[in-house]
XYZ file of C-alpha atoms in Angstrom:
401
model
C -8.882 -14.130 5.614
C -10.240 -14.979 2.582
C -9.035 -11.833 0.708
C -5.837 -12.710 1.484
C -5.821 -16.744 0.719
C -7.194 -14.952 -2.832
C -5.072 -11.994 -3.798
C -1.576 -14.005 -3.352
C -0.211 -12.335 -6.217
C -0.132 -9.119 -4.823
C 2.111 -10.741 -2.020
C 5.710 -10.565 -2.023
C 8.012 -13.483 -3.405
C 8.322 -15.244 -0.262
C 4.762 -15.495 -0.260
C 4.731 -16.776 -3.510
C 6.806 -19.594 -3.398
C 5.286 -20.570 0.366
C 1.868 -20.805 -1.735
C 3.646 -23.698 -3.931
C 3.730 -25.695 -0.837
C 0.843 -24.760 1.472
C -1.141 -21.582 1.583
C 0.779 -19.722 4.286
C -3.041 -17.345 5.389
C -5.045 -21.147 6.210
C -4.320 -21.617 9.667
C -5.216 -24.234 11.877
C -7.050 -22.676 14.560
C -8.017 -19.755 13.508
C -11.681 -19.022 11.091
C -13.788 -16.673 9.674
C -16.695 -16.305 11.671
C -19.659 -15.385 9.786
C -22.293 -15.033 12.362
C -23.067 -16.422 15.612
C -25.557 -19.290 13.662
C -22.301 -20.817 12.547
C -20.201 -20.040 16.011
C -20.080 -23.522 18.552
C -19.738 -22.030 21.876
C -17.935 -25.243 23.561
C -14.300 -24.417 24.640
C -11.849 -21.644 25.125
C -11.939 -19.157 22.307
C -10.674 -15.547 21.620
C -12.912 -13.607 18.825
C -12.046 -10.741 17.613
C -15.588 -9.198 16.926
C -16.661 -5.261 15.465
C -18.167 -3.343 16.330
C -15.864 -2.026 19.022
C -18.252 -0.135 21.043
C -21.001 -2.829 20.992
C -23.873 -1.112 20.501
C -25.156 -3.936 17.876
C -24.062 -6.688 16.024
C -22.159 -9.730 16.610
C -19.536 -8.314 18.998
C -22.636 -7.199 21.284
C -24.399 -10.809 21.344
C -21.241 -12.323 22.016
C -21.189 -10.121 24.991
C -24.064 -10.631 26.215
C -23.883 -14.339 26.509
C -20.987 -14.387 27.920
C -20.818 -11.486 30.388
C -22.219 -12.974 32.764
C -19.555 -15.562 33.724
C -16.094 -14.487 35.578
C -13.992 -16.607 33.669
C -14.311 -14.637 30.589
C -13.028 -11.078 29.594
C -13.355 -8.587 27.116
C -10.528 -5.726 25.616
C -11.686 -3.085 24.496
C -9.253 -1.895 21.960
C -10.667 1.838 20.827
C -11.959 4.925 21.377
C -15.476 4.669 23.075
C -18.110 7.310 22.706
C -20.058 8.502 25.675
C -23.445 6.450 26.068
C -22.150 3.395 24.725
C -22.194 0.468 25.952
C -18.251 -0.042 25.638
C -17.882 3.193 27.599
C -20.587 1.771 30.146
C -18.750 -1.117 31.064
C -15.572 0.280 31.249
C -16.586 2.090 34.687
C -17.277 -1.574 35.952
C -21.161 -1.585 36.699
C -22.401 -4.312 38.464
C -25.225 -4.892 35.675
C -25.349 -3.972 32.020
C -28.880 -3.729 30.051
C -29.702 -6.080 27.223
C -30.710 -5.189 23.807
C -34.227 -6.687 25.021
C -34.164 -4.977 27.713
C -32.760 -7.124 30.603
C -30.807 -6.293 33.620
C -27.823 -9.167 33.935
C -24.859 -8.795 35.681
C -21.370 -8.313 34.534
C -19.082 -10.531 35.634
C -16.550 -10.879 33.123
C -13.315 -8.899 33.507
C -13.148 -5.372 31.556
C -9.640 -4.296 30.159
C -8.952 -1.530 27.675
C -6.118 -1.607 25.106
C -5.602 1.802 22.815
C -4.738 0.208 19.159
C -6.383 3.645 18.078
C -4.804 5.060 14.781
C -5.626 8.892 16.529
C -2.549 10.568 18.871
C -2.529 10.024 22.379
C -1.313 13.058 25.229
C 2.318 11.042 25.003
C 2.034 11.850 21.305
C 0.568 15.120 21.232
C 2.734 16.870 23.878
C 6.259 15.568 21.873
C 4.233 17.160 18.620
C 3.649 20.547 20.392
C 7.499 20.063 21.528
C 8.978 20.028 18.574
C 7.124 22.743 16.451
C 6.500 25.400 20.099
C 3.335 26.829 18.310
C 1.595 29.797 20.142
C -1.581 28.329 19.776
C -3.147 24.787 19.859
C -6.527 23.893 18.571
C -8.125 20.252 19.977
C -10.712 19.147 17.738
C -12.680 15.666 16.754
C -12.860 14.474 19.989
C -15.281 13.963 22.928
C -15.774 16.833 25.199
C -14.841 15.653 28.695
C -11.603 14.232 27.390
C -10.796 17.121 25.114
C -11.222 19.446 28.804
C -8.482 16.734 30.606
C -6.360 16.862 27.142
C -6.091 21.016 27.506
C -5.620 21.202 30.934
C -2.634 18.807 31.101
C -1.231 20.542 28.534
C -1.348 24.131 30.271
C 0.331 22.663 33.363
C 3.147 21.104 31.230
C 3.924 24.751 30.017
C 2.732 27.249 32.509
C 5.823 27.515 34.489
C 7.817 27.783 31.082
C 9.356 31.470 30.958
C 10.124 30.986 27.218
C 7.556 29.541 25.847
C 3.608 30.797 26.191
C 1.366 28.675 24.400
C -2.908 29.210 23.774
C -4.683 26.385 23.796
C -8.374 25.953 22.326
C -10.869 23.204 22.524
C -14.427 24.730 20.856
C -17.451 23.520 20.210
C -19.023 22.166 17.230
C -19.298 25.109 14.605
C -17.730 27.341 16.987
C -15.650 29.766 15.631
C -12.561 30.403 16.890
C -10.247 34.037 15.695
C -6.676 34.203 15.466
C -4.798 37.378 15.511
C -1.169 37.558 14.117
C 0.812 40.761 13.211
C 0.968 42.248 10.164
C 4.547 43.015 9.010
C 7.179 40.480 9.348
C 10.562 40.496 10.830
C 13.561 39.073 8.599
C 17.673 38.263 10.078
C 19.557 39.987 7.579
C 22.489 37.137 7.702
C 26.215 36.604 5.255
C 27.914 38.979 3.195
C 24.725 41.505 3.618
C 25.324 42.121 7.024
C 29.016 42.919 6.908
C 27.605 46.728 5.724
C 25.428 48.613 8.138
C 22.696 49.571 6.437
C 21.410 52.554 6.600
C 17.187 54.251 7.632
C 15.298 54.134 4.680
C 17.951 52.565 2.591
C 17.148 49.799 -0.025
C 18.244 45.799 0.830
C 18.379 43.722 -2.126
C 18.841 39.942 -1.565
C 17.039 36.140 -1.340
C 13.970 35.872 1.136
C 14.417 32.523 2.746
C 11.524 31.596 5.227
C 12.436 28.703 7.832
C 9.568 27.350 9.751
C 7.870 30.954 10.993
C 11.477 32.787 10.711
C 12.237 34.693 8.043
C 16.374 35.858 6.913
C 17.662 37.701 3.968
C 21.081 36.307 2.428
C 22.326 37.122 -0.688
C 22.690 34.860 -3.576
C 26.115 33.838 -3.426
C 25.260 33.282 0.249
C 22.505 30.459 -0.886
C 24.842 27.604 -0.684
C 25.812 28.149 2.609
C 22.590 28.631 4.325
C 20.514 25.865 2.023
C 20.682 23.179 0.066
C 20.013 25.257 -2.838
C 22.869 26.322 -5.195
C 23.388 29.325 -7.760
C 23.243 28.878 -11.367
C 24.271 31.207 -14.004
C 22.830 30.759 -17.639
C 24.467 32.000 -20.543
C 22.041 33.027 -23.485
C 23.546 33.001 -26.950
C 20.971 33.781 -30.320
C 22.843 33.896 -33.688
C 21.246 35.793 -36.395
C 21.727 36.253 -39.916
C 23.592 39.291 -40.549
C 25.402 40.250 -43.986
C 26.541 43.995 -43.555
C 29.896 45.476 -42.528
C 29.964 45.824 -38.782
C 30.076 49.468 -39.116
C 26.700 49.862 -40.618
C 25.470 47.681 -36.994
C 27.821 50.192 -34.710
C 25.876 53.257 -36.418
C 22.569 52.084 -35.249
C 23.414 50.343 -31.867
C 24.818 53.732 -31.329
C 21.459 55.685 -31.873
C 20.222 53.143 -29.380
C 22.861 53.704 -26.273
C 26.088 55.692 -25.917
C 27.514 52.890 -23.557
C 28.658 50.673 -26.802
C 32.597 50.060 -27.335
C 34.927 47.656 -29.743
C 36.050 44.028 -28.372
C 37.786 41.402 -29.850
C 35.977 37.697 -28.769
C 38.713 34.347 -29.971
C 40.015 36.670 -32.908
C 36.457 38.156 -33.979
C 35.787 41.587 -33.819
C 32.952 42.305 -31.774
C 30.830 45.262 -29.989
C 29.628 45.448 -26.495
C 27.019 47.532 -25.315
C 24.811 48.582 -22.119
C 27.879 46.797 -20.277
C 26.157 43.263 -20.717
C 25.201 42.161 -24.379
C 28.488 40.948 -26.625
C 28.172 41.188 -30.064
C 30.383 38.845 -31.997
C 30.296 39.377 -35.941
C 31.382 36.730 -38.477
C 31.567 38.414 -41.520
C 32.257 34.461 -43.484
C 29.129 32.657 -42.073
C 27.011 36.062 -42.380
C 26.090 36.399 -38.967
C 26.296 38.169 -35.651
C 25.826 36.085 -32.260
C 24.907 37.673 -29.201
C 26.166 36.446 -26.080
C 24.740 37.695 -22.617
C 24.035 36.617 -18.790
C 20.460 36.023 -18.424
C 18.306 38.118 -15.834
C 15.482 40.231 -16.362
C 16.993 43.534 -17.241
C 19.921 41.993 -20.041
C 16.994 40.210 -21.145
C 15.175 43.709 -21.604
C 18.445 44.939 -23.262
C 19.182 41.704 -25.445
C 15.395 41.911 -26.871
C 16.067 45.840 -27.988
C 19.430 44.940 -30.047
C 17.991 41.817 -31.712
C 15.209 44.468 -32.715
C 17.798 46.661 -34.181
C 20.086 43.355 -36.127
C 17.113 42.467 -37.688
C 15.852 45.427 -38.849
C 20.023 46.386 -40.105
C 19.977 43.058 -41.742
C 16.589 43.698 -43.381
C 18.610 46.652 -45.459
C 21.097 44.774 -47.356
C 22.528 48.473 -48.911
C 25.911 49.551 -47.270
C 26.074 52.978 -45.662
C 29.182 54.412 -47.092
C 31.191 57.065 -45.250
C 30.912 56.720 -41.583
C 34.415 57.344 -41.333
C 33.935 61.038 -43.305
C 33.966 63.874 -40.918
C 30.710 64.949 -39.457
C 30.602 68.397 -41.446
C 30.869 66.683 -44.626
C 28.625 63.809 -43.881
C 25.390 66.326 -43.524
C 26.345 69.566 -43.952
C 25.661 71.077 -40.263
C 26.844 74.339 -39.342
C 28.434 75.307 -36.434
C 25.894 77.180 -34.879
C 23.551 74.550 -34.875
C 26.113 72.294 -32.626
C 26.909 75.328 -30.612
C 22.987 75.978 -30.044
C 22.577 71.894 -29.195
C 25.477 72.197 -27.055
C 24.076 75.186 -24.776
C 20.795 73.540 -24.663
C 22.810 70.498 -23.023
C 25.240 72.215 -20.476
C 24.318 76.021 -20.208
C 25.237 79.120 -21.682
C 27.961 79.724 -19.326
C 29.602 76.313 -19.494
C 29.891 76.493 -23.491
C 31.828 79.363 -25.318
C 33.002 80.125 -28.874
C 35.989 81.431 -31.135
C 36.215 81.294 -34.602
C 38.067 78.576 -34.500
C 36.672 76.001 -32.178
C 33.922 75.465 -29.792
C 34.466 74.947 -25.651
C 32.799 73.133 -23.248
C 34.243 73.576 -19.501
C 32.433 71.594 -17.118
C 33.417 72.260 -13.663
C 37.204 71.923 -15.220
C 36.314 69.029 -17.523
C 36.937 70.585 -20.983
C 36.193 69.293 -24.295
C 36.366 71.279 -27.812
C 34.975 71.116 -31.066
C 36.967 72.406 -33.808
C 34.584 74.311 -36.176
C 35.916 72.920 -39.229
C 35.637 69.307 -39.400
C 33.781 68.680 -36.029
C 36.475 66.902 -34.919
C 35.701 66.320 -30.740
C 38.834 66.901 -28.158
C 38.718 66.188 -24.491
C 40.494 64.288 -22.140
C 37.680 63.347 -20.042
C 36.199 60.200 -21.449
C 32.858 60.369 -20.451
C 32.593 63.833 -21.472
C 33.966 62.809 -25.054
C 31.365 60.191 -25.105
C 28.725 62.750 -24.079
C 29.221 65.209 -26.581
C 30.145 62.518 -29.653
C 26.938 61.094 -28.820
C 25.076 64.384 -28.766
C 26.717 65.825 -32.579
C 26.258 62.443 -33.667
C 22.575 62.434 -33.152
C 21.892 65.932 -34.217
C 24.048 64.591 -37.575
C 21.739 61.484 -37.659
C 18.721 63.900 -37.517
C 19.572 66.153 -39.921
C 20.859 63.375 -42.710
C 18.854 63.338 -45.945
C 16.387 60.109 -46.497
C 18.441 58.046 -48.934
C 16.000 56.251 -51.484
């Protein structure tokens, strides 16, 4: 008691303000025994003595004098190892040995009390209820009751048709192997299983793992299924940019054919690979791009940067992008015609003096042999071929000093 009639100020306020009146941990009629030298043996008493399985010590010479007479008792209030003599007594023997060596008899009554901090059957058979594990493992306990633990849980659950359970009680340092299956089985669940899938067929989605179950959702489905929600992060990274936007469409356009004109709040603007919006402010000399963040725009927002900076880093204006192809290089004809059949076949791309053809399983566009100038009512064959003359134009351009 005397760690707590110290340490008051750890104690909570009621505590505290009991302490200005009387210290509430002195109690009348109840000490601190320090040994059996300072213990007067001359009236009713309860003592709550260690060791509990009174092998030694002051709870065992307290037994010993007084086990002899009926009118007192002992609880024992623990787990008792085999061969003590807490364990001895609690099969009522009509004599106990002394630490010297005696034989007396044991007359005092013999009650047991669990106020272990370990889980009794009650405890561990609503554990094993709730969770329905396949296999149990008993461990840190002594033998005999370990066997009694196992086998009354087996009869709780042998007649159960649902649930088969394994349980295991080895020895010290005996190994015990458990076998569980390789691949694992996941509920496709939400919007995802509204389409059948097909063998072989890809599933892309959220793995969500629920005790040992395992479902596939999809991430707008995330909400619904968990506590989790979905969060979509806009990146934006402004960069210093003092060139007509025209100069920054010729390169992006080197980079990916999938680039087009917007307009963003009055601005004009460039998209390209479908995801990355580039917003050009010719007064504060910059160009901010805007773009949903995941791995891949990431990928793609990383390459155009690249290309800004290195645009930027050449202050000089590239005049002329607007001047017709021919002019711009020089290229002949036959030098589009001879890309052109290298792209789409011999048979799909013919010639006239006038213009070049390209019919594509009845997609058509032509070339007029002139200027260069690209027809076709097909957009993505337009894009195609613009892309293709434009490249062969970039290649062939003189290195401007």
């Amino acid at each position: 008691m005397s760690v707590y009639q110290t340490y008051i100020n750890a104690m909570n306020d009621k505590i505290r303000r009991q302490i200005a009146i009387s210290n509430p941990f002195v109690f009348k009629h109840i000490s601190n025994l320090r040994g059996m030298e300072h213990f007067e043996d001359i009236g009713p008493s309860v003592v709550m003595a260690s060791p509990g399985m009174m092998q030694s010590g002051l709870s065992r010479e307290l037994f010993e004098g007084w086990c002899t007479e009926k009118r007192n008792g002992v609880i024992i209030a623990g787990y008792c190892v085999e061969g003590t003599l807490a364990k001895t007594i609690m099969s009522s023997p009509e004599e106990v040995t002394t630490m010297a060596g005696q034989k007396v008899p044991l007359n005092m009554q013999v009650d047991y009390i669990s106020f272990s901090a370990h889980a009794d059957y009650e405890q561990v058979s609503e554990f094993i209820r709730e969770l329905y594990p396949p296999h149990v493992i008993l461990v840190h306990g002594e033998a005999n009751e370990m066997k009694r633990l196992k086998s009354a849980i087996v009869r709780e659950y042998e007649d159960s048709t649902e649930y088969h359970i394994q349980v295991h009680n080895p020895k010290t340092t005996q190994a015990v192997e458990l076998h569980f299956r390789g691949e694992k089985i996941a509920k496709v669940m939400g919007s995802l299983a509204k389409e059948k899938s097909s063998e072989g067929g890809q599933l892309s989605g959220i793995l969500l793992k629920r005790n040992f179950n395992y479902h596939i959702i999809a991430p707008s489905d995330l909400s619904d299924y968990t506590d989790l929600a979905v969060s979509t992060v806009t990146q934006r990274q402004s960069i210093s940019y003092n060139a007509p936007l025209s100069v920054l469409t010729h390169y992006l356009a080197q980079l990916s054919g999938d680039l087009q004109y917007i307009d963003a709040i009055d601005k004009p603007g460039l998209r390209i690979f479908g995801a990355i919006k580039i917003i050009h402010e010719p007064a504060h000399k910059m160009v901010t791009l805007e773009w949903k963040a995941n791995a891949i725009n990431d990928m793609y927002a990383d390459a155009v940067m690249s290309v800004i900076v290195r645009v930027a880093g050449d202050i000089r204006e590239r005049k002329g992008y607007m001047v017709p192809l021919k002019q711009q290089t020089g290229i002949n004809p036959e030098r589009v015609l001879r890309l052109l059949r290298d792209m789409f076949g011999h048979q799909c791309v013919n010639e006239d003096p006038k213009e070049i053809t390209i019919d594509i399983e009845g997609r058509i566009a032509t070339i007029d042999m002139n200027t260069l100038d690209i027809k076709s009512d097909d957009k993505s064959l337009h894009k195609m071929v613009t892309t293709a003359v434009q490249r062969l134009a970039d290649a062939l351009e003189p290195i401007r000093n």
